[in-house]
């Protein structure tokens, strides 16, 4: 079921269309990845979903009801982790959380317990009494996430939560997203890091120039642009018959020879290595090197936009 749906969502700044006729659906219980380069319009989209920015056009439905006319419908159930860290550096972690707990109207008698809970979720229990200005970048990010979890949101929106932080904090955040989702939280995870989106997300929406240019499960997106893996096999010598025998394997789509290296197109995720080794043995061929290249999300972006996401 659709938890949140944005329809024909648009935002124009002066004359610049930051978000342009965007459609997106977040389903109950999923982690939806919103992947796009810097400037694609991800933060602008999120701000509109969180009722912080008024759309120029379009509609946002939460559980089928319009959020634009009644933002309180979503406000209580939405946790937003903004891209920019919004904390008071001169206060301790706990004091910051107390401030946000009041802001989110967490009932007074539940505050201490909720604060202890979210500190534990983000792994900062032992640093709760230190001033935030003493925190590392990764710790600040984790506290920023803790703030968004205080009121037990049903939908968590995270805007590039791992940019510029140490690997340990990054891993902690990725693990935390999985855990929260396992416990039933729906999550919109925004990033320009493909690897994160690939490992975390049930479905992925790819955004570029203000619109969603593709949306689906990772394998379906990849299947849109390429339905084969490439296997490169280097050999010491060529033996007549070997090439023909390999070509006859069911999963082999094509095979080309470049001197002492074969390029073999395979059906996606086909397992031909055991057969390949058996044939090589039969024909007395020594295999010197093997390299398998499965298509990745990067290839989807490249195919759809003509640009590489990594260059951004
Ligand atoms: N308040 C604003 N005023 C003018 N232009 C803006 C404003 N906010 C964002 N933009 C522009 O809108 C585009 C999308 O920005 P943004 O949503 O921040 O992208 P992303 O989060 O994907 O990096 C960019 O070209 C950005 O410069
Ligand atoms: Mg952004």
XYZ file of C-alpha atoms in Angstrom, residues 2-307:
306
model
C 1.190 3.531 -0.747
C 2.150 5.302 2.452
C 3.105 8.470 0.668
C 2.549 9.570 -2.872
C 3.765 12.677 -4.654
C 1.914 13.517 -7.848
C 3.061 15.982 -10.510
C 5.129 17.687 -7.831
C 6.956 20.801 -9.034
C 8.982 23.595 -7.485
C 10.280 26.596 -9.361
C 12.794 29.010 -7.834
C 12.708 32.253 -9.800
C 12.802 30.687 -13.246
C 14.702 27.559 -12.317
C 12.709 24.328 -12.128
C 14.308 22.514 -9.185
C 11.598 19.828 -9.141
C 9.685 19.185 -12.309
C 6.561 17.037 -12.525
C 7.873 14.477 -10.074
C 6.034 11.253 -9.239
C 7.129 9.080 -6.367
C 5.499 6.439 -4.166
C 6.777 5.283 -0.791
C 5.210 1.966 0.197
C 4.483 0.933 3.745
C 7.420 -0.964 5.278
C 9.981 -0.379 2.558
C 13.293 1.423 2.302
C 13.001 3.487 -0.856
C 16.272 4.850 -2.166
C 16.231 8.267 -3.793
C 19.414 8.366 -5.815
C 20.595 11.372 -7.750
C 23.583 13.660 -8.300
C 24.056 16.961 -6.489
C 21.512 19.487 -7.674
C 19.036 16.838 -8.875
C 16.338 18.245 -6.575
C 16.366 15.644 -3.784
C 16.442 18.078 -0.842
C 13.808 20.306 -2.438
C 11.531 17.268 -2.871
C 12.052 16.231 0.743
C 11.339 19.739 2.014
C 8.013 19.693 0.185
C 7.115 16.243 1.530
C 7.931 17.441 5.056
C 5.744 20.553 4.620
C 8.718 22.883 4.994
C 8.411 24.229 1.475
C 5.300 24.936 -0.524
C 5.186 23.256 -3.944
C 4.613 25.406 -7.015
C 2.349 22.685 -8.310
C 1.255 19.121 -7.575
C -0.088 17.056 -4.736
C 1.307 15.052 -1.821
C -0.837 12.327 -0.281
C -0.076 10.610 3.011
C -2.221 7.512 3.512
C -4.400 8.865 0.743
C -4.984 12.291 2.316
C -3.617 15.587 1.047
C -0.763 16.883 3.157
C -0.707 20.289 1.481
C -3.936 21.452 3.019
C -3.376 19.730 6.355
C 0.287 19.325 7.234
C -0.553 18.021 10.727
C -1.618 14.765 9.027
C 2.002 13.956 8.292
C 3.911 16.026 10.839
C 3.378 13.646 13.764
C 4.270 10.549 11.768
C 7.265 11.901 9.872
C 10.854 12.043 11.085
C 13.163 14.217 9.004
C 16.936 14.013 9.107
C 18.012 17.161 7.269
C 21.121 17.304 5.112
C 22.493 20.192 7.159
C 23.188 19.371 10.792
C 20.776 21.267 13.029
C 22.189 21.040 16.556
C 23.298 23.419 19.278
C 27.076 22.908 19.602
C 27.368 24.475 23.065
C 24.790 22.074 24.514
C 25.339 18.417 25.344
C 23.852 15.605 23.287
C 21.199 15.017 25.895
C 20.297 18.706 26.114
C 19.871 18.855 22.368
C 17.576 15.855 22.486
C 15.563 17.422 25.305
C 15.062 20.507 23.156
C 13.812 18.438 20.208
C 11.649 16.261 22.453
C 9.798 19.424 23.566
C 9.584 20.651 19.986
C 8.070 17.344 18.840
C 5.717 17.388 21.828
C 6.921 14.112 23.301
C 4.884 13.846 26.554
C 6.936 15.076 29.512
C 6.929 11.806 31.421
C 8.144 9.845 28.373
C 11.018 12.184 27.475
C 13.807 10.705 29.585
C 13.020 7.186 28.414
C 12.763 8.164 24.743
C 16.041 10.089 24.933
C 17.806 7.068 26.430
C 16.295 4.864 23.717
C 17.353 6.998 20.754
C 20.836 7.515 22.228
C 21.191 3.755 22.348
C 19.897 3.331 18.769
C 22.515 5.742 17.398
C 25.258 4.416 19.696
C 25.882 7.616 21.651
C 24.733 6.617 25.146
C 28.234 7.029 26.580
C 28.727 10.482 25.020
C 25.329 11.937 25.944
C 26.764 14.348 28.526
C 29.490 15.757 26.264
C 29.014 19.028 24.451
C 28.175 18.554 20.772
C 31.090 20.807 19.766
C 33.352 17.997 21.027
C 31.681 15.437 18.734
C 33.207 14.161 15.495
C 31.330 14.800 12.247
C 29.943 11.260 12.333
C 28.724 11.618 15.904
C 26.948 14.872 15.049
C 25.212 13.108 12.178
C 24.134 10.294 14.467
C 22.739 12.748 17.006
C 20.936 14.529 14.188
C 19.285 11.201 13.354
C 18.457 10.587 17.025
C 16.531 13.883 17.084
C 14.335 12.685 14.224
C 13.542 9.407 16.023
C 12.318 10.899 19.319
C 8.623 10.912 18.448
C 8.684 7.379 16.965
C 7.943 8.333 13.368
C 6.273 5.869 10.991
C 8.136 7.356 8.055
C 11.758 8.422 8.326
C 13.266 10.634 5.643
C 17.043 10.822 5.595
C 18.755 13.397 3.403
C 22.275 12.213 2.533
C 22.995 11.036 6.075
C 26.485 9.701 5.405
C 28.151 12.534 3.484
C 31.641 13.329 4.728
C 31.830 11.063 7.763
C 34.172 8.354 9.035
C 33.591 4.739 7.886
C 32.655 3.578 11.390
C 29.830 6.100 11.741
C 28.768 5.338 8.205
C 28.484 1.624 8.913
C 26.630 2.348 12.110
C 24.098 4.464 10.235
C 23.598 1.843 7.501
C 23.086 -0.916 10.088
C 20.691 1.321 11.983
C 18.578 1.946 8.896
C 18.247 -1.821 8.390
C 17.284 -2.342 12.046
C 14.690 0.438 12.078
C 13.175 -0.960 8.917
C 13.058 -4.478 10.349
C 11.058 -3.053 13.236
C 8.500 -1.669 10.793
C 9.633 1.851 9.962
C 9.234 3.001 6.369
C 12.262 4.922 5.165
C 13.097 7.269 2.314
C 16.873 7.131 2.020
C 18.405 9.864 -0.087
C 21.937 9.611 -1.349
C 24.254 10.148 -4.255
C 26.247 7.060 -3.236
C 25.169 4.157 -5.378
C 26.744 1.496 -3.207
C 24.646 2.506 -0.195
C 21.423 2.602 -2.117
C 22.231 -0.736 -3.773
C 22.722 -2.526 -0.463
C 20.029 -0.827 1.628
C 17.024 -0.313 -0.534
C 14.087 -2.496 -1.571
C 13.284 -0.156 -4.408
C 15.204 2.681 -5.969
C 14.065 5.911 -7.608
C 16.662 7.613 -9.763
C 16.356 11.386 -9.932
C 17.932 13.798 -12.368
C 17.117 17.412 -13.274
C 14.093 17.534 -11.000
C 12.326 14.355 -12.143
C 12.325 10.647 -11.434
C 13.801 9.063 -14.530
C 13.471 5.436 -13.371
C 11.925 3.636 -10.425
C 11.900 -0.035 -9.483
C 13.733 -2.906 -7.859
C 17.478 -2.905 -8.401
C 17.460 -5.977 -10.644
C 14.580 -4.578 -12.729
C 16.361 -1.267 -13.210
C 19.528 -3.040 -14.237
C 17.527 -5.329 -16.504
C 16.170 -2.260 -18.302
C 19.577 -1.403 -19.691
C 21.436 -4.685 -19.776
C 20.370 -8.262 -19.358
C 23.769 -9.885 -19.439
C 26.937 -10.277 -17.442
C 30.327 -10.137 -19.118
C 32.967 -12.726 -18.450
C 36.563 -12.141 -19.546
C 38.725 -15.229 -19.768
C 42.459 -15.000 -20.482
C 44.169 -18.114 -21.818
C 47.765 -19.079 -22.527
C 47.113 -20.554 -25.941
C 44.247 -21.067 -28.366
C 43.060 -24.585 -29.113
C 40.660 -25.370 -31.924
C 37.266 -26.531 -30.718
C 37.349 -24.854 -27.299
C 35.604 -21.687 -28.474
C 32.889 -23.681 -30.213
C 32.353 -25.870 -27.143
C 31.958 -22.827 -24.875
C 29.524 -21.224 -27.305
C 27.331 -24.297 -26.967
C 26.796 -23.756 -23.220
C 23.163 -22.736 -22.758
C 23.815 -19.564 -20.786
C 26.374 -18.206 -23.238
C 24.890 -15.449 -25.411
C 27.997 -14.642 -27.441
C 31.740 -15.090 -27.404
C 34.437 -12.962 -29.004
C 38.174 -13.506 -29.120
C 40.783 -10.776 -28.776
C 44.193 -12.476 -29.072
C 44.493 -14.483 -25.888
C 41.393 -13.149 -24.181
C 37.791 -14.172 -24.681
C 34.885 -11.869 -24.003
C 31.804 -13.921 -23.164
C 28.300 -12.531 -22.790
C 26.234 -14.467 -20.236
C 22.644 -14.492 -19.182
C 22.474 -12.462 -15.972
C 23.949 -14.260 -12.970
C 24.592 -17.440 -14.934
C 27.036 -19.887 -13.345
C 29.197 -21.321 -16.103
C 32.573 -21.411 -14.366
C 32.504 -25.144 -13.486
C 31.663 -26.045 -17.103
C 34.242 -23.617 -18.392
C 36.985 -25.183 -16.308
C 35.934 -28.673 -17.347
C 36.088 -27.694 -21.036
C 39.432 -25.963 -20.580
C 40.756 -29.139 -18.993
C 39.371 -31.289 -21.829
C 40.991 -29.108 -24.480
C 44.225 -28.787 -22.532
C 43.886 -25.032 -22.105
C 45.339 -23.183 -19.135
C 43.127 -20.377 -17.908
C 45.250 -17.487 -16.670
C 42.685 -15.015 -15.530
C 38.951 -14.578 -15.084
C 37.017 -11.393 -14.586
C 33.234 -11.158 -14.243
C 31.507 -7.839 -14.750
C 27.895 -7.676 -13.643
C 26.019 -4.562 -14.693
C 25.517 -2.134 -11.826
C 23.249 0.735 -10.982
C 25.998 3.010 -12.271
C 25.380 1.603 -15.747
C 21.666 2.385 -15.443
C 22.379 6.012 -14.612
C 24.930 6.247 -17.401
C 22.502 4.702 -19.871
C 19.623 6.991 -18.899
C 21.528 10.274 -18.655
C 24.697 9.801 -20.685
C 26.633 10.905 -17.596
